[in-house]
PDB file of C-alpha atoms in Angstrom:
ATOM      1  CA  MET A   1       0.000   0.000   0.000  1.00  0.00           C
ATOM      2  CA  ARG A   2       1.010   3.655  -0.434  1.00  0.00           C
ATOM      3  CA  ILE A   3       1.431   5.561   2.827  1.00  0.00           C
ATOM      4  CA  VAL A   4       2.025   9.131   4.020  1.00  0.00           C
ATOM      5  CA  LEU A   5       3.715   9.482   7.440  1.00  0.00           C
ATOM      6  CA  ALA A   6       3.173  12.622   9.550  1.00  0.00           C
ATOM      7  CA  ASP A   7       4.992  13.038  12.873  1.00  0.00           C
ATOM      8  CA  ASP A   8       7.247  15.769  14.229  1.00  0.00           C
ATOM      9  CA  SER A   9       9.745  13.131  15.388  1.00  0.00           C
ATOM     10  CA  ALA A  10      12.106  12.468  12.476  1.00  0.00           C
ATOM     11  CA  LEU A  11      13.446   9.429  14.322  1.00  0.00           C
ATOM     12  CA  LEU A  12       9.998   7.841  14.611  1.00  0.00           C
ATOM     13  CA  ARG A  13       9.196   8.635  10.978  1.00  0.00           C
ATOM     14  CA  GLU A  14      12.432   7.028   9.835  1.00  0.00           C
ATOM     15  CA  GLY A  15      11.802   3.944  11.953  1.00  0.00           C
ATOM     16  CA  LEU A  16       8.264   3.531  10.645  1.00  0.00           C
ATOM     17  CA  ALA A  17       9.400   4.123   7.071  1.00  0.00           C
ATOM     18  CA  ARG A  18      11.985   1.345   7.341  1.00  0.00           C
ATOM     19  CA  LEU A  19       9.508  -1.019   8.969  1.00  0.00           C
ATOM     20  CA  LEU A  20       6.904  -0.386   6.271  1.00  0.00           C
ATOM     21  CA  ALA A  21       9.454  -0.697   3.461  1.00  0.00           C
ATOM     22  CA  ASP A  22      10.567  -4.054   4.869  1.00  0.00           C
ATOM     23  CA  GLU A  23       6.923  -5.158   4.699  1.00  0.00           C
ATOM     24  CA  GLY A  24       6.734  -4.195   1.024  1.00  0.00           C
ATOM     25  CA  HIS A  25       4.839  -0.921   1.442  1.00  0.00           C
ATOM     26  CA  ASP A  26       5.646   2.387  -0.268  1.00  0.00           C
ATOM     27  CA  VAL A  27       6.068   5.473   1.936  1.00  0.00           C
ATOM     28  CA  VAL A  28       5.344   8.188  -0.627  1.00  0.00           C
ATOM     29  CA  ALA A  29       5.892  11.116   1.780  1.00  0.00           C
ATOM     30  CA  SER A  30       7.200  11.701   5.307  1.00  0.00           C
ATOM     31  CA  VAL A  31       6.393  15.084   6.883  1.00  0.00           C
ATOM     32  CA  GLY A  32       6.606  16.829  10.236  1.00  0.00           C
ATOM     33  CA  ASP A  33       3.489  19.011  10.553  1.00  0.00           C
ATOM     34  CA  GLY A  34      -0.229  19.023   9.817  1.00  0.00           C
ATOM     35  CA  ASP A  35      -0.196  21.448   6.893  1.00  0.00           C
ATOM     36  CA  ALA A  36       2.501  19.437   5.148  1.00  0.00           C
ATOM     37  CA  MET A  37       0.471  16.285   5.763  1.00  0.00           C
ATOM     38  CA  VAL A  38      -2.624  17.730   4.069  1.00  0.00           C
ATOM     39  CA  GLU A  39      -0.500  18.867   1.110  1.00  0.00           C
ATOM     40  CA  ALA A  40       1.255  15.487   0.827  1.00  0.00           C
ATOM     41  CA  VAL A  41      -2.049  13.611   0.825  1.00  0.00           C
ATOM     42  CA  ALA A  42      -3.416  15.916  -1.888  1.00  0.00           C
ATOM     43  CA  ALA A  43      -0.276  15.425  -3.981  1.00  0.00           C
ATOM     44  CA  HIS A  44       0.087  11.647  -3.616  1.00  0.00           C
ATOM     45  CA  VAL A  45      -3.441  10.387  -2.728  1.00  0.00           C
ATOM     46  CA  PRO A  46      -2.112   7.452  -0.646  1.00  0.00           C
ATOM     47  CA  ASP A  47      -4.066   4.484   0.637  1.00  0.00           C
ATOM     48  CA  VAL A  48      -3.452   5.515   4.250  1.00  0.00           C
ATOM     49  CA  VAL A  49      -1.996   8.430   6.195  1.00  0.00           C
ATOM     50  CA  VAL A  50      -0.428   7.690   9.593  1.00  0.00           C
ATOM     51  CA  ALA A  51      -0.605  10.849  11.713  1.00  0.00           C
ATOM     52  CA  ASP A  52       0.453  11.978  15.166  1.00  0.00           C
ATOM     53  CA  VAL A  53      -2.033  13.999  17.237  1.00  0.00           C
ATOM     54  CA  ARG A  54       0.334  16.717  18.468  1.00  0.00           C
ATOM     55  CA  MET A  55       2.514  18.466  15.905  1.00  0.00           C
ATOM     56  CA  PRO A  56       3.991  21.972  15.335  1.00  0.00           C
ATOM     57  CA  PRO A  57       3.465  24.779  15.902  1.00  0.00           C
ATOM     58  CA  THR A  58       1.550  24.412  19.196  1.00  0.00           C
ATOM     59  CA  HIS A  59       1.898  20.660  19.737  1.00  0.00           C
ATOM     60  CA  THR A  60      -1.732  20.341  20.865  1.00  0.00           C
ATOM     61  CA  ASP A  61      -4.169  18.916  18.320  1.00  0.00           C
ATOM     62  CA  GLU A  62      -2.774  19.935  14.915  1.00  0.00           C
ATOM     63  CA  GLY A  63      -2.499  16.339  13.747  1.00  0.00           C
ATOM     64  CA  LEU A  64      -6.113  15.473  14.481  1.00  0.00           C
ATOM     65  CA  ARG A  65      -7.379  18.661  12.875  1.00  0.00           C
ATOM     66  CA  ALA A  66      -5.246  17.907   9.827  1.00  0.00           C
ATOM     67  CA  ALA A  67      -6.658  14.370   9.776  1.00  0.00           C
ATOM     68  CA  LEU A  68     -10.185  15.799   9.752  1.00  0.00           C
ATOM     69  CA  GLU A  69      -9.209  18.045   6.844  1.00  0.00           C
ATOM     70  CA  VAL A  70      -7.841  15.018   4.977  1.00  0.00           C
ATOM     71  CA  ARG A  71     -11.126  13.197   5.568  1.00  0.00           C
ATOM     72  CA  ARG A  72     -13.026  16.200   4.234  1.00  0.00           C
ATOM     73  CA  ARG A  73     -10.885  16.603   1.116  1.00  0.00           C
ATOM     74  CA  GLN A  74      -9.982  12.972   0.395  1.00  0.00           C
ATOM     75  CA  PRO A  75     -12.662  10.712   1.950  1.00  0.00           C
ATOM     76  CA  GLY A  76     -11.212   7.664   0.204  1.00  0.00           C
ATOM     77  CA  VAL A  77      -7.894   7.938   2.087  1.00  0.00           C
ATOM     78  CA  GLY A  78      -7.649   5.892   5.287  1.00  0.00           C
ATOM     79  CA  VAL A  79      -6.487   7.686   8.435  1.00  0.00           C
ATOM     80  CA  LEU A  80      -4.615   5.932  11.249  1.00  0.00           C
ATOM     81  CA  VAL A  81      -3.905   8.221  14.202  1.00  0.00           C
ATOM     82  CA  LEU A  82      -0.867   7.175  16.216  1.00  0.00           C
ATOM     83  CA  SER A  83      -0.349   9.100  19.439  1.00  0.00           C
ATOM     84  CA  GLN A  84       0.706   9.113  23.076  1.00  0.00           C
ATOM     85  CA  TYR A  85      -2.475  11.026  23.899  1.00  0.00           C
ATOM     86  CA  ILE A  86      -6.232  10.633  23.593  1.00  0.00           C
ATOM     87  CA  GLU A  87      -7.889  13.870  22.479  1.00  0.00           C
ATOM     88  CA  LYS A  88     -11.558  13.025  23.038  1.00  0.00           C
ATOM     89  CA  ARG A  89     -13.149  16.013  21.304  1.00  0.00           C
ATOM     90  CA  TYR A  90     -11.510  15.601  17.914  1.00  0.00           C
ATOM     91  CA  ALA A  91     -11.219  11.819  18.245  1.00  0.00           C
ATOM     92  CA  VAL A  92     -14.993  11.406  18.407  1.00  0.00           C
ATOM     93  CA  GLU A  93     -15.409  13.803  15.471  1.00  0.00           C
ATOM     94  CA  LEU A  94     -12.846  11.880  13.432  1.00  0.00           C
ATOM     95  CA  LEU A  95     -14.264   8.458  14.238  1.00  0.00           C
ATOM     96  CA  THR A  96     -17.838   9.478  13.479  1.00  0.00           C
ATOM     97  CA  HIS A  97     -17.098  11.690  10.466  1.00  0.00           C
ATOM     98  CA  ASP A  98     -17.473   9.007   7.817  1.00  0.00           C
ATOM     99  CA  GLY A  99     -17.697   5.557   9.341  1.00  0.00           C
ATOM    100  CA  ALA A 100     -14.918   3.680   7.573  1.00  0.00           C
ATOM    101  CA  ALA A 101     -11.146   3.477   7.042  1.00  0.00           C
ATOM    102  CA  VAL A 102     -10.155   5.036  10.343  1.00  0.00           C
ATOM    103  CA  GLY A 103      -8.114   4.028  13.364  1.00  0.00           C
ATOM    104  CA  TYR A 104      -6.643   5.433  16.572  1.00  0.00           C
ATOM    105  CA  LEU A 105      -3.734   3.666  18.292  1.00  0.00           C
ATOM    106  CA  LEU A 106      -1.543   4.702  21.188  1.00  0.00           C
ATOM    107  CA  LYS A 107       2.163   4.866  20.323  1.00  0.00           C
ATOM    108  CA  ASP A 108       2.952   2.078  22.763  1.00  0.00           C
ATOM    109  CA  ARG A 109       1.182  -0.173  20.249  1.00  0.00           C
ATOM    110  CA  VAL A 110       4.011   0.384  17.757  1.00  0.00           C
ATOM    111  CA  ALA A 111       6.152  -1.799  20.012  1.00  0.00           C
ATOM    112  CA  HIS A 112       3.848  -4.644  18.953  1.00  0.00           C
ATOM    113  CA  VAL A 113       4.683  -4.669  15.254  1.00  0.00           C
ATOM    114  CA  ASP A 114       2.109  -7.276  14.252  1.00  0.00           C
ATOM    115  CA  ASP A 115      -0.697  -5.320  15.960  1.00  0.00           C
ATOM    116  CA  PHE A 116       0.356  -2.122  14.214  1.00  0.00           C
ATOM    117  CA  LEU A 117       0.572  -3.765  10.786  1.00  0.00           C
ATOM    118  CA  ASP A 118      -2.777  -5.481  11.321  1.00  0.00           C
ATOM    119  CA  ALA A 119      -4.388  -2.146  12.243  1.00  0.00           C
ATOM    120  CA  LEU A 120      -2.847  -0.475   9.202  1.00  0.00           C
ATOM    121  CA  ALA A 121      -4.155  -3.220   6.907  1.00  0.00           C
ATOM    122  CA  ARG A 122      -7.645  -2.977   8.409  1.00  0.00           C
ATOM    123  CA  VAL A 123      -7.791   0.793   7.910  1.00  0.00           C
ATOM    124  CA  ALA A 124      -6.481   0.511   4.340  1.00  0.00           C
ATOM    125  CA  ALA A 125      -9.189  -2.059   3.611  1.00  0.00           C
ATOM    126  CA  GLY A 126     -11.912   0.335   4.816  1.00  0.00           C
ATOM    127  CA  GLY A 127     -12.261  -1.071   8.329  1.00  0.00           C
ATOM    128  CA  ALA A 128     -11.611   0.268  11.813  1.00  0.00           C
ATOM    129  CA  ALA A 129      -8.804  -0.173  14.331  1.00  0.00           C
ATOM    130  CA  PHE A 130      -9.137   1.314  17.807  1.00  0.00           C
ATOM    131  CA  ASP A 131      -6.794   0.886  20.742  1.00  0.00           C
ATOM    132  CA  PRO A 132      -8.692  -0.634  23.696  1.00  0.00           C
ATOM    133  CA  GLU A 133      -7.709   2.301  25.935  1.00  0.00           C
ATOM    134  CA  VAL A 134      -9.028   4.777  23.369  1.00  0.00           C
ATOM    135  CA  VAL A 135     -12.280   2.841  23.283  1.00  0.00           C
ATOM    136  CA  ARG A 136     -12.494   2.767  27.078  1.00  0.00           C
ATOM    137  CA  GLN A 137     -12.141   6.534  27.367  1.00  0.00           C
ATOM    138  CA  LEU A 138     -14.498   7.326  24.490  1.00  0.00           C
ATOM    139  CA  LEU A 139     -17.116   5.038  25.990  1.00  0.00           C
ATOM    140  CA  ALA A 140     -16.590   6.365  29.517  1.00  0.00           C
ATOM    141  CA  ARG A 141     -19.511   7.553  31.569  1.00  0.00           C
ATOM    142  CA  THR A 142     -20.702  11.123  31.168  1.00  0.00           C
ATOM    143  CA  SER A 143     -23.053  13.289  33.201  1.00  0.00           C
ATOM    144  CA  HIS A 144     -26.152  12.095  31.359  1.00  0.00           C
ATOM    145  CA  VAL A 145     -27.853   8.748  31.903  1.00  0.00           C
ATOM    146  CA  ASP A 146     -25.464   6.097  30.658  1.00  0.00           C
ATOM    147  CA  PRO A 147     -27.110   3.964  27.936  1.00  0.00           C
ATOM    148  CA  LEU A 148     -24.558   1.239  28.692  1.00  0.00           C
ATOM    149  CA  ASP A 149     -26.438   0.594  31.937  1.00  0.00           C
ATOM    150  CA  ARG A 150     -28.980  -1.249  29.798  1.00  0.00           C
ATOM    151  CA  LEU A 151     -26.413  -3.850  28.745  1.00  0.00           C
ATOM    152  CA  THR A 152     -25.626  -7.133  30.442  1.00  0.00           C
ATOM    153  CA  PRO A 153     -22.007  -7.824  31.463  1.00  0.00           C
ATOM    154  CA  ARG A 154     -21.562 -10.133  28.457  1.00  0.00           C
ATOM    155  CA  GLU A 155     -23.026  -7.513  26.105  1.00  0.00           C
ATOM    156  CA  ARG A 156     -20.602  -4.941  27.509  1.00  0.00           C
ATOM    157  CA  GLU A 157     -17.760  -7.352  26.814  1.00  0.00           C
ATOM    158  CA  VAL A 158     -18.926  -7.903  23.241  1.00  0.00           C
ATOM    159  CA  LEU A 159     -19.338  -4.134  22.759  1.00  0.00           C
ATOM    160  CA  ALA A 160     -15.766  -3.516  23.904  1.00  0.00           C
ATOM    161  CA  HIS A 161     -14.474  -5.982  21.303  1.00  0.00           C
ATOM    162  CA  MET A 162     -16.734  -4.474  18.627  1.00  0.00           C
ATOM    163  CA  ALA A 163     -15.363  -1.026  19.393  1.00  0.00           C
ATOM    164  CA  GLU A 164     -11.827  -2.317  18.818  1.00  0.00           C
ATOM    165  CA  GLY A 165     -12.898  -3.101  15.255  1.00  0.00           C
ATOM    166  CA  ARG A 166     -13.198  -6.881  15.633  1.00  0.00           C
ATOM    167  CA  THR A 167     -15.557  -8.922  13.471  1.00  0.00           C
ATOM    168  CA  ASN A 168     -18.181 -11.217  14.967  1.00  0.00           C
ATOM    169  CA  ALA A 169     -16.034 -14.217  14.070  1.00  0.00           C
ATOM    170  CA  ALA A 170     -13.000 -12.707  15.826  1.00  0.00           C
ATOM    171  CA  ILE A 171     -15.067 -11.916  18.923  1.00  0.00           C
ATOM    172  CA  ALA A 172     -16.360 -15.488  18.990  1.00  0.00           C
ATOM    173  CA  ARG A 173     -12.818 -16.848  18.931  1.00  0.00           C
ATOM    174  CA  THR A 174     -11.697 -14.472  21.675  1.00  0.00           C
ATOM    175  CA  LEU A 175     -14.635 -15.266  23.975  1.00  0.00           C
ATOM    176  CA  HIS A 176     -14.683 -18.995  23.080  1.00  0.00           C
ATOM    177  CA  VAL A 177     -18.332 -18.933  22.056  1.00  0.00           C
ATOM    178  CA  SER A 178     -20.159 -19.597  18.791  1.00  0.00           C
ATOM    179  CA  GLN A 179     -20.480 -16.898  16.155  1.00  0.00           C
ATOM    180  CA  SER A 180     -24.260 -17.183  16.341  1.00  0.00           C
ATOM    181  CA  ALA A 181     -24.077 -16.395  20.066  1.00  0.00           C
ATOM    182  CA  VAL A 182     -22.046 -13.266  19.310  1.00  0.00           C
ATOM    183  CA  GLU A 183     -24.547 -12.236  16.630  1.00  0.00           C
ATOM    184  CA  LYS A 184     -27.359 -12.505  19.178  1.00  0.00           C
ATOM    185  CA  HIS A 185     -25.423 -10.326  21.620  1.00  0.00           C
ATOM    186  CA  VAL A 186     -24.718  -7.759  18.877  1.00  0.00           C
ATOM    187  CA  ASN A 187     -28.405  -7.587  17.951  1.00  0.00           C
ATOM    188  CA  ALA A 188     -29.294  -7.177  21.635  1.00  0.00           C
ATOM    189  CA  ILE A 189     -26.791  -4.354  22.000  1.00  0.00           C
ATOM    190  CA  PHE A 190     -28.354  -2.408  19.144  1.00  0.00           C
ATOM    191  CA  GLU A 191     -31.835  -3.033  20.481  1.00  0.00           C
ATOM    192  CA  ARG A 192     -30.926  -1.847  23.982  1.00  0.00           C
ATOM    193  CA  LEU A 193     -29.090   1.242  22.690  1.00  0.00           C
ATOM    194  CA  ASP A 194     -31.877   2.152  20.250  1.00  0.00           C
ATOM    195  CA  LEU A 195     -29.435   2.143  17.350  1.00  0.00           C
ATOM    196  CA  ALA A 196     -30.445   1.545  13.754  1.00  0.00           C
ATOM    197  CA  HIS A 197     -28.469  -1.196  12.049  1.00  0.00           C
ATOM    198  CA  PRO A 198     -29.145  -1.167   8.287  1.00  0.00           C
ATOM    199  CA  ALA A 199     -28.635  -4.398   6.402  1.00  0.00           C
ATOM    200  CA  GLY A 200     -25.242  -4.744   4.739  1.00  0.00           C
ATOM    201  CA  CYS A 201     -23.475  -2.384   7.141  1.00  0.00           C
ATOM    202  CA  GLY A 202     -19.929  -3.453   7.953  1.00  0.00           C
ATOM    203  CA  TYR A 203     -18.594  -3.974  11.454  1.00  0.00           C
ATOM    204  CA  SER A 204     -16.722  -0.665  11.416  1.00  0.00           C
ATOM    205  CA  ARG A 205     -19.998   1.167  10.767  1.00  0.00           C
ATOM    206  CA  ARG A 206     -21.587  -0.589  13.735  1.00  0.00           C
ATOM    207  CA  VAL A 207     -18.749   0.546  15.968  1.00  0.00           C
ATOM    208  CA  LEU A 208     -18.865   4.105  14.736  1.00  0.00           C
ATOM    209  CA  ALA A 209     -22.645   4.243  15.134  1.00  0.00           C
ATOM    210  CA  ILE A 210     -22.136   3.385  18.798  1.00  0.00           C
ATOM    211  CA  LEU A 211     -19.421   6.006  19.188  1.00  0.00           C
ATOM    212  CA  ARG A 212     -21.627   8.583  17.476  1.00  0.00           C
ATOM    213  CA  TYR A 213     -24.482   7.781  19.830  1.00  0.00           C
ATOM    214  CA  LEU A 214     -22.357   8.007  22.982  1.00  0.00           C
ATOM    215  CA  GLY A 215     -20.472  11.082  21.807  1.00  0.00           C
ATOM    216  CA  SER A 216     -23.560  13.110  21.011  1.00  0.00           C
TER     217      SER A 216
END
């Protein structure tokens, strides 16, 4: 796949570029700030852009805002956010903006190369890849009545795996239950949360529908 890297750490960019090249991928651009990332994506139209959250000049949320701009201009480009931080406001907006080809991993996950490459492949294929800690914070309780209170403990467990971007088959393997049992739990989750689930919708859209509901 063709990839744009955006991180203010030249050392991290170089390390990721070498890793991706070894895996047979093509890093078409490597940049250090959000504006350069948006320009590189427009120039190269990659399959995926891997972006840090905090980049120059203020090192706050430039990367996420640039990622949102990429999604607006180039909706077909996957976006994988890779950061030490969880910026809830823009993260929810990014994850609910379109419903496909998006991920958010903490940088510690890069230490697990297979997990990182799997997440990258999922995003490039139009799926979702969320770090469990990102999911936990985005699904955390707020001041309003928590709709998750309607779920059983098993349904909460299934929801957590769904929010990580796992398919029903993958959840079944993880929980050591049948796929039909997982499907029943998934249907119950949508019923209890009053969420529409149109036929033919992929698992990433289910996850993002839940995040949209809880982030509203």
